[in-house]
PDB file of C-alpha atoms in Angstrom:
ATOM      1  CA  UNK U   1       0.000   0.000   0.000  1.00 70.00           C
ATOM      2  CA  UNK U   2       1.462   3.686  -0.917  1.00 72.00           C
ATOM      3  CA  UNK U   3       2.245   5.357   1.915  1.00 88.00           C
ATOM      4  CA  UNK U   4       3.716   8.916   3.112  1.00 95.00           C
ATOM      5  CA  UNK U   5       5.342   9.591   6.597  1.00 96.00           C
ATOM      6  CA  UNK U   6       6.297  12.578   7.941  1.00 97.00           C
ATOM      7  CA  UNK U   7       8.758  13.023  10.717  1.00 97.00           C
ATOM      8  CA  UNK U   8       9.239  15.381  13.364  1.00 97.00           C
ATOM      9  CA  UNK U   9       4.892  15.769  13.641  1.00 97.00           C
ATOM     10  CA  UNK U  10       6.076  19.349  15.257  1.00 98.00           C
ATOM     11  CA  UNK U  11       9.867  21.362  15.192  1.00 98.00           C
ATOM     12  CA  UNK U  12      10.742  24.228  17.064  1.00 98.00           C
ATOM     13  CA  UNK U  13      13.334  26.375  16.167  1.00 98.00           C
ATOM     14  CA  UNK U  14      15.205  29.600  17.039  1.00 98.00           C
ATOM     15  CA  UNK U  15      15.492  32.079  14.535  1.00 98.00           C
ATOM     16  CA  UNK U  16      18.864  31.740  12.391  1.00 97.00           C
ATOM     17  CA  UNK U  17      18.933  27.270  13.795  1.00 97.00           C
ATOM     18  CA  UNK U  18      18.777  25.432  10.247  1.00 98.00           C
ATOM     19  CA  UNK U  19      17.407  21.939  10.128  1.00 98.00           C
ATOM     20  CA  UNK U  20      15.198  19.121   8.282  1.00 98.00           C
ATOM     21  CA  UNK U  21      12.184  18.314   7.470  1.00 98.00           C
ATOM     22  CA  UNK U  22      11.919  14.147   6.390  1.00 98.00           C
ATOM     23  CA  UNK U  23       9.324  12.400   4.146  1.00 98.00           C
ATOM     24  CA  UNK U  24       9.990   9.035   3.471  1.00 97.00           C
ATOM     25  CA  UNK U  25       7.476   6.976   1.439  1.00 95.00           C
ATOM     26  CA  UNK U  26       6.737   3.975  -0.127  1.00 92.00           C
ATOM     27  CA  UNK U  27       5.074   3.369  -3.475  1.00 88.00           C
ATOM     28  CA  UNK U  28       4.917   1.617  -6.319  1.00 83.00           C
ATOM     29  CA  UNK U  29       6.734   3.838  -8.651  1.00 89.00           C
ATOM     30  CA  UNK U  30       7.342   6.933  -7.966  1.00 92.00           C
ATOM     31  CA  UNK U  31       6.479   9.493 -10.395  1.00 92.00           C
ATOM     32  CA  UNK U  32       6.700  12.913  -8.445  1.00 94.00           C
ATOM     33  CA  UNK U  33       7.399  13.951  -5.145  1.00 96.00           C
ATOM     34  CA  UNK U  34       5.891  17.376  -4.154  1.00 96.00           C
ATOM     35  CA  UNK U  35       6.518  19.754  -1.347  1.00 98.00           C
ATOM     36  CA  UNK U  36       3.849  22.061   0.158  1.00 98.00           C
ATOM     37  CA  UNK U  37       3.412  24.984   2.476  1.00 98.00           C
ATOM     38  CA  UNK U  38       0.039  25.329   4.500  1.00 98.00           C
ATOM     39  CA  UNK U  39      -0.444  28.347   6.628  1.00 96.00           C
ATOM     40  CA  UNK U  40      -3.525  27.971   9.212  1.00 93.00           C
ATOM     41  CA  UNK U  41      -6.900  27.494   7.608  1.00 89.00           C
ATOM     42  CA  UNK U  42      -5.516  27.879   4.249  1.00 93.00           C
ATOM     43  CA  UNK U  43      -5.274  26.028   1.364  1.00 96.00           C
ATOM     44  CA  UNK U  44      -1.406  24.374   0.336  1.00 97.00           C
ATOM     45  CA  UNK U  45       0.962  26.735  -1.477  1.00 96.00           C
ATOM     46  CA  UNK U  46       2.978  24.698  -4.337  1.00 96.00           C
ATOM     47  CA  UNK U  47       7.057  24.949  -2.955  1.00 97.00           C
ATOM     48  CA  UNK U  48       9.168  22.158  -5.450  1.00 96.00           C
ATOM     49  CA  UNK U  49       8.048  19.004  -7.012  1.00 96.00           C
ATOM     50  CA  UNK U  50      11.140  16.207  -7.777  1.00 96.00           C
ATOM     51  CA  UNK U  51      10.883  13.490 -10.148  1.00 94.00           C
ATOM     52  CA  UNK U  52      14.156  11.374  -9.792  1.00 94.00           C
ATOM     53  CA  UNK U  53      16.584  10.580  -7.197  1.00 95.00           C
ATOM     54  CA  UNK U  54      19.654  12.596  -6.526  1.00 96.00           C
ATOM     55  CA  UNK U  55      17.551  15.676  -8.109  1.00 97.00           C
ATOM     56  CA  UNK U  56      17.363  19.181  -5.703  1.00 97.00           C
ATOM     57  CA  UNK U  57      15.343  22.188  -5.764  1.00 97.00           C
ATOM     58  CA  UNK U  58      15.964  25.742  -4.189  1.00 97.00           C
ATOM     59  CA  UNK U  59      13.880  28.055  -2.764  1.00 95.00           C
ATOM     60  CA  UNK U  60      15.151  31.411  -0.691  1.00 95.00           C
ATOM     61  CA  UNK U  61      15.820  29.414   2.751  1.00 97.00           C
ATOM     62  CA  UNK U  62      14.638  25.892   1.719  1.00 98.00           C
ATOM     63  CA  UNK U  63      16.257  23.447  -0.268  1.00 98.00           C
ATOM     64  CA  UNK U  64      14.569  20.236  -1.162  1.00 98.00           C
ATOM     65  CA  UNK U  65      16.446  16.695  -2.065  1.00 98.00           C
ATOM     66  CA  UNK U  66      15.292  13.528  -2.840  1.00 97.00           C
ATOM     67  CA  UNK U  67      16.657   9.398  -2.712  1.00 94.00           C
ATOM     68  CA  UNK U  68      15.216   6.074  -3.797  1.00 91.00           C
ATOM     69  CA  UNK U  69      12.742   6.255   0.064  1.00 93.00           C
ATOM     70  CA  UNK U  70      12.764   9.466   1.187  1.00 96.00           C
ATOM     71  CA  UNK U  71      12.731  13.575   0.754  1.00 98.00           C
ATOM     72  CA  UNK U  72      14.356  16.192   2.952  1.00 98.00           C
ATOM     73  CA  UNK U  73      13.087  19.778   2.852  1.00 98.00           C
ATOM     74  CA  UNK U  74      16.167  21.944   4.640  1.00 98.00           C
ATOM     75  CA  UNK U  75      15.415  25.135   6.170  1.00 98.00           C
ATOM     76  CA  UNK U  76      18.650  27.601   6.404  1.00 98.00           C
ATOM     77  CA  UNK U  77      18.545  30.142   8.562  1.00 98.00           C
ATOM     78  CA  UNK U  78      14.757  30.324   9.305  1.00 97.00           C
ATOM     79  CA  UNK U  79      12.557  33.004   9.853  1.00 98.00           C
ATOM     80  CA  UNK U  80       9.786  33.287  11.946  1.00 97.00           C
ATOM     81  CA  UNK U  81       7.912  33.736   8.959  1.00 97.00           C
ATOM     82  CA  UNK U  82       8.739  30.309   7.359  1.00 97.00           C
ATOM     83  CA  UNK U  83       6.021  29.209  10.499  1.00 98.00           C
ATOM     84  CA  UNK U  84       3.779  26.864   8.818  1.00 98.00           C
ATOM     85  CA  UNK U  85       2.917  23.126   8.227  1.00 98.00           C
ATOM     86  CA  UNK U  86       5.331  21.344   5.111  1.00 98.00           C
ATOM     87  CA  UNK U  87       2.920  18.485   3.683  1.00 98.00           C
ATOM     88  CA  UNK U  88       4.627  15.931   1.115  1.00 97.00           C
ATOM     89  CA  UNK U  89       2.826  14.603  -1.652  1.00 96.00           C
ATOM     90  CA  UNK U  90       3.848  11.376  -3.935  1.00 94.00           C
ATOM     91  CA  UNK U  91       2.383  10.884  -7.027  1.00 91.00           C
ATOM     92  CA  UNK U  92       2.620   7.119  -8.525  1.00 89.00           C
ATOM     93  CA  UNK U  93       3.239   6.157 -11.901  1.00 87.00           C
ATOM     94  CA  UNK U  94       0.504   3.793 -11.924  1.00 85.00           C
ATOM     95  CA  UNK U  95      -1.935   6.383 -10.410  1.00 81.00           C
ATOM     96  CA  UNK U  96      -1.007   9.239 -11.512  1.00 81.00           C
ATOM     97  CA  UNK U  97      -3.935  11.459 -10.610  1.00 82.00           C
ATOM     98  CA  UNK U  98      -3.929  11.156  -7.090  1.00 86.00           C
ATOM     99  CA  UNK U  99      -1.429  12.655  -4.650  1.00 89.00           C
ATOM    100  CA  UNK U 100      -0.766  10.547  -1.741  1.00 93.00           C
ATOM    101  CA  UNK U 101       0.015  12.994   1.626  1.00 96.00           C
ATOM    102  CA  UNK U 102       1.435  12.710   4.620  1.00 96.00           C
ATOM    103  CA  UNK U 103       0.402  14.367   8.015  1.00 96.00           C
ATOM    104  CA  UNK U 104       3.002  17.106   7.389  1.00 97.00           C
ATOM    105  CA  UNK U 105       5.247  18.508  10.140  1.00 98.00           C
ATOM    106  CA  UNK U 106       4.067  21.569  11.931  1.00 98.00           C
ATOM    107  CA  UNK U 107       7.276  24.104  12.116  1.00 98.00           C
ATOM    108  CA  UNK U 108       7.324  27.110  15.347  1.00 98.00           C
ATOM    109  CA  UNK U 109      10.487  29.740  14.629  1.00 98.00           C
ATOM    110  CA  UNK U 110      11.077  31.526  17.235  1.00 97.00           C
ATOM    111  CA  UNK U 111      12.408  35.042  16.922  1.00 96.00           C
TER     112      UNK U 111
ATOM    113  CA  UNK Q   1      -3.303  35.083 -14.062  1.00 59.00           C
ATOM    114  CA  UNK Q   2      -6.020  34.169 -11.448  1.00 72.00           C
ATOM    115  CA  UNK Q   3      -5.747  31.440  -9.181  1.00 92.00           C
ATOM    116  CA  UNK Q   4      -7.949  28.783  -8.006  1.00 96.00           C
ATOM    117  CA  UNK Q   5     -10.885  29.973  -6.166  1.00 96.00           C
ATOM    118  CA  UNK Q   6     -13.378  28.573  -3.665  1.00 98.00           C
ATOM    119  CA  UNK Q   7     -16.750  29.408  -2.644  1.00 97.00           C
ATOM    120  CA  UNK Q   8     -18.163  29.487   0.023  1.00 97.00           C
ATOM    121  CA  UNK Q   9     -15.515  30.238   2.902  1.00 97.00           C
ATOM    122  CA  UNK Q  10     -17.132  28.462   5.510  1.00 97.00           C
ATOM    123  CA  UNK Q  11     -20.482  26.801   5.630  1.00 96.00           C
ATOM    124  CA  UNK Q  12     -22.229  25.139   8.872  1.00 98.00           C
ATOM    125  CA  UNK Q  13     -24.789  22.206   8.047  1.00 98.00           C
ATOM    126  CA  UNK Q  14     -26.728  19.873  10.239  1.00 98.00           C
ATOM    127  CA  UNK Q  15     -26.383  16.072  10.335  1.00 98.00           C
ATOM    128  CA  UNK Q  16     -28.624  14.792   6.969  1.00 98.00           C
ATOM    129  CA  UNK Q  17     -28.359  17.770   5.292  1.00 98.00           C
ATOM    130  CA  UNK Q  18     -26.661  18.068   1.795  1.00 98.00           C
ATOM    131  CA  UNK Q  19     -24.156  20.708   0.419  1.00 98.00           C
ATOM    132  CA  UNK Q  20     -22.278  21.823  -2.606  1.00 98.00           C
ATOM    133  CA  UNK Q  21     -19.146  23.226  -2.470  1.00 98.00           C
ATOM    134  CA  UNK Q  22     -17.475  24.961  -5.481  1.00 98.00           C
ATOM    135  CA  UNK Q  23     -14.085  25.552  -7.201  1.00 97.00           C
ATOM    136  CA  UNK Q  24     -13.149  27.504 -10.263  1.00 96.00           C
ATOM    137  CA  UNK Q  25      -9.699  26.545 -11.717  1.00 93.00           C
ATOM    138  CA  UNK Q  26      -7.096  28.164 -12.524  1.00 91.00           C
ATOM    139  CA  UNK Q  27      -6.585  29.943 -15.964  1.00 88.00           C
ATOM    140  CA  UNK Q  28      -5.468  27.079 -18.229  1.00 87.00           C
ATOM    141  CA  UNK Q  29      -5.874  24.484 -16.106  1.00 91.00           C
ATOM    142  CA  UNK Q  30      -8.585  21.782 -17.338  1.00 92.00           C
ATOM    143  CA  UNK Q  31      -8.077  19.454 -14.701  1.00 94.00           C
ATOM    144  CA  UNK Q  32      -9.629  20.066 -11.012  1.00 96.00           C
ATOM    145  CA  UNK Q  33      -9.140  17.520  -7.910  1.00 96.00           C
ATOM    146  CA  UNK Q  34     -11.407  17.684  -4.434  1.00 98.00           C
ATOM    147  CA  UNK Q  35      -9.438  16.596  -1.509  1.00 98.00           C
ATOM    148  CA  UNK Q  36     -11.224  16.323   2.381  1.00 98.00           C
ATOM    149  CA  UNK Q  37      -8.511  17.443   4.977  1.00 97.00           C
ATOM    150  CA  UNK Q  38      -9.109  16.363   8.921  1.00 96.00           C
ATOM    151  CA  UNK Q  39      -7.465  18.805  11.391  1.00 93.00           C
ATOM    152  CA  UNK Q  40      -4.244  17.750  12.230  1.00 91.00           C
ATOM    153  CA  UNK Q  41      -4.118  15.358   9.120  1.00 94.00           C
ATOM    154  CA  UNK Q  42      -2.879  15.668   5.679  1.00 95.00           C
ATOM    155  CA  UNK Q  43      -5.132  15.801   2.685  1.00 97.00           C
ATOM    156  CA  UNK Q  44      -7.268  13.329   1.673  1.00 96.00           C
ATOM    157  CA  UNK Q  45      -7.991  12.698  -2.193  1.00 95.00           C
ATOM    158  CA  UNK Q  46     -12.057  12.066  -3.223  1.00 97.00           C
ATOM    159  CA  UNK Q  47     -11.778  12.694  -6.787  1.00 95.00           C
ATOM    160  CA  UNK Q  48     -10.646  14.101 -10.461  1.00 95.00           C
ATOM    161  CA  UNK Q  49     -12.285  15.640 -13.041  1.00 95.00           C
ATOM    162  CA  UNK Q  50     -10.701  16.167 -16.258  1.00 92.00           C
ATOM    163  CA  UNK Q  51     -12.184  17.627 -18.795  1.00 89.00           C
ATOM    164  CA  UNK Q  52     -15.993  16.982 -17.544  1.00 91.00           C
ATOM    165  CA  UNK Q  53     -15.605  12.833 -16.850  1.00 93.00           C
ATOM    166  CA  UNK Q  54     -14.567  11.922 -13.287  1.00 93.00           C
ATOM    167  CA  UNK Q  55     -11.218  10.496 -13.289  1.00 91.00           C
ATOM    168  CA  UNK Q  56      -9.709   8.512 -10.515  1.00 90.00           C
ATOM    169  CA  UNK Q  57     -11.787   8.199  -7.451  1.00 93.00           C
ATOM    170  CA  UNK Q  58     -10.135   7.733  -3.381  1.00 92.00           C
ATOM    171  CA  UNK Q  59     -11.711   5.975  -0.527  1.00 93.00           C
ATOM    172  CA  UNK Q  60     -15.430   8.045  -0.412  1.00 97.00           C
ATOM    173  CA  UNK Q  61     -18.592   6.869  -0.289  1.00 97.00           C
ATOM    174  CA  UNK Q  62     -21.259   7.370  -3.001  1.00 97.00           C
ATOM    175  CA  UNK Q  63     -22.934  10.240  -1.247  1.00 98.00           C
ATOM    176  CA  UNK Q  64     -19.942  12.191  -2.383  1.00 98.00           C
ATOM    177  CA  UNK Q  65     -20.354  13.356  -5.907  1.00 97.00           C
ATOM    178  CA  UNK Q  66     -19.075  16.245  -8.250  1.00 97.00           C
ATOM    179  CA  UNK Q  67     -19.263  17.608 -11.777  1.00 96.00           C
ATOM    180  CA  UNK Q  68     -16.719  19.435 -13.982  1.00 96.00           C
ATOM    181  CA  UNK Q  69     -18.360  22.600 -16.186  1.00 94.00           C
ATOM    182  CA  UNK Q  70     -17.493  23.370 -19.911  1.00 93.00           C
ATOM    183  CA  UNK Q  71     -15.256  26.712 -18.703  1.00 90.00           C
ATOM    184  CA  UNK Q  72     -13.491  23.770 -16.175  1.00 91.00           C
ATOM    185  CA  UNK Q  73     -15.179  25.105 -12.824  1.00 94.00           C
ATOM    186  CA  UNK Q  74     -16.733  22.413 -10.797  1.00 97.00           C
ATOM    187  CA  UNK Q  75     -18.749  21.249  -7.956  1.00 98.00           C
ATOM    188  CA  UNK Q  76     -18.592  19.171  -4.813  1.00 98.00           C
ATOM    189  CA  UNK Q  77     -21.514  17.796  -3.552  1.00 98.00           C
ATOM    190  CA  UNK Q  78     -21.862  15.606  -0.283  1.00 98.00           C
ATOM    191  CA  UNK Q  79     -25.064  14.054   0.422  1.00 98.00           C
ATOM    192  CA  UNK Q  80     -26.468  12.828   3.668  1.00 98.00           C
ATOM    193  CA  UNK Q  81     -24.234  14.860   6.029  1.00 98.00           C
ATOM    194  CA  UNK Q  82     -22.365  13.133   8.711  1.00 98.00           C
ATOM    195  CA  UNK Q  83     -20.584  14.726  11.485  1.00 97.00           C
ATOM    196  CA  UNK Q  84     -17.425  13.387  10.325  1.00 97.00           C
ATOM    197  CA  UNK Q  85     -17.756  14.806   6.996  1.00 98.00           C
ATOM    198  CA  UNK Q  86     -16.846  18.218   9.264  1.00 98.00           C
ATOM    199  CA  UNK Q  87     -13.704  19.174   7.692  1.00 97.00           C
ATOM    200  CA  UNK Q  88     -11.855  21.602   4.811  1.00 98.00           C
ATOM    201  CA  UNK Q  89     -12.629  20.714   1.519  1.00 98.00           C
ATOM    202  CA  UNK Q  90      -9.472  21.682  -1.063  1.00 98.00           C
ATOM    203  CA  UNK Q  91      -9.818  21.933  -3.921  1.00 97.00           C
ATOM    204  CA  UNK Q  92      -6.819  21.776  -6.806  1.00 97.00           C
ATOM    205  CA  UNK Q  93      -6.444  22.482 -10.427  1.00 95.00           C
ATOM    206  CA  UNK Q  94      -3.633  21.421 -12.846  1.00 92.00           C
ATOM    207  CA  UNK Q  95      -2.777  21.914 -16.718  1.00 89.00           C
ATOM    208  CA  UNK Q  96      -3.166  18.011 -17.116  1.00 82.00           C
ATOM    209  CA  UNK Q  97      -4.217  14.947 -14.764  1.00 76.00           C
ATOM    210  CA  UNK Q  98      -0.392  14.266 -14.064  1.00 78.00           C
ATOM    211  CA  UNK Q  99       1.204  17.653 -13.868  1.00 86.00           C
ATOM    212  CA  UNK Q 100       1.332  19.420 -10.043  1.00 90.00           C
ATOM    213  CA  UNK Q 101      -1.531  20.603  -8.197  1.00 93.00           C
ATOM    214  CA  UNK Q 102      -2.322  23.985  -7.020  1.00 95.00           C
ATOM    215  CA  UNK Q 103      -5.087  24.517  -4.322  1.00 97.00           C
ATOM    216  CA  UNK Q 104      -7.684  26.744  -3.639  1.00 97.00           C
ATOM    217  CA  UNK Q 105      -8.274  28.298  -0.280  1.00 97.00           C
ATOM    218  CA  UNK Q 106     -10.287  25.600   0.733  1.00 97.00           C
ATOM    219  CA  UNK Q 107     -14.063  25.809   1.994  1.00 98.00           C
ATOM    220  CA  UNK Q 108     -14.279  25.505   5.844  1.00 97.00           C
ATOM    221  CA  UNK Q 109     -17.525  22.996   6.359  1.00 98.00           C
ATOM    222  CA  UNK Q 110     -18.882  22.266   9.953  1.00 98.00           C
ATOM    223  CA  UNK Q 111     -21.467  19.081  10.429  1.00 98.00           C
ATOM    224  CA  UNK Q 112     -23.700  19.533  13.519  1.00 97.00           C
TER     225      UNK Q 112
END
């Protein structure tokens, strides 16, 4: 069964303290892997989407990678605006349509 | 270039009642997906339209159904309210079935 899982559920940082985000999955294929930004009782805002291993994407302070099981979003030098929940999507070849999610992680910077 | 939109914000229903949510897409995009999210949970994916004919369908009941409109904009419609069915409703449009998905707002629905 394709699944997503999201680890830490909830980080806190101090402004400036860089760290990870993981989302490690398992699927049948993997066709895309997306990264999202939700803001509190909003709708996702599109970040990166990755399509083979060993591919990255850049953002301002994030930078997204990806292997064979897993994706890490990295956060350099946050903000307390980068405050939000990061959802992961994967998108199978056989399925194509449907994005899979995880649970997301819920990130707190502290100024 | 005008994104995806969702009406109504929020909507508060009682337990039997039905509702229909609704989603225009963005320019371009012929392709429009409703997903149910929990709080605390990730999205959930109920179904796809692309151009008008559902296509692809997650874990939902019957009770929920939708349509896809000519200009692309379509509906959500959940019968027989339950109070689990209390949750946002996202909806997403793409350029095709396969490319990425950008949401809408979201409509905020309550069950009582």
């Amino acid at each position: 069964e394709d699944q997503v899982t999201q680890s830490p559920e909830a980080l806190r940082l101090q402004e400036g303290e860089s760290s990870s985000l993981n989302c490690s999955y398992t699927v049948s294929g993997l066709r895309g892997l997306f990264w999202y930004r939700q803001d509190p009782g909003k709708g996702p805002e599109f970040l990166f989407t990755l399509y083979s291993a060993g591919e990255e994407k850049e953002k301002e302070r994030l930078k997204a990678t990806l292997t064979k099981k897993e994706s890490f979003l990295h956060i350099t030098a946050p903000k307390p605006e980068d405050s939000a929940t990061y959802l992961c999507a994967v998108q199978a070849e056989y399925n194509f349509n449907k994005f899979y999610f995880g649970s997301g992680t819920k990130l707190n910077v502290k100024p | 270039e005008t994104g995806v939109t969702q009406s109504p914000t929020h909507l508060i229903k009682t337990r039997g009642q039905q509702v229909t949510l609704r989603c225009s897409s963005q320019s371009g995009h012929n392709t429009v997906s409703w997903y149910q999210q929990a709080l605390g949970q990730g999205p959930q994916f109920i179904f796809q339209y692309y151009r008008e004919e559902e296509n692809g369908r997650g874990n939902f009941p019957p009770r929920f159904s939708g349509l896809q409109f000519p200009n692309y904009s379509s509906e959500l419609n959940v019968n027989a309210l339950e109070l689990d069915d209390s949750a946002l409703y996202l909806c997403a449009s793409s350029y095709l079935a396969e490319d990425t998905q950008y949401f809408g707002p979201g409509t905020r629905l309550t069950v009582l």
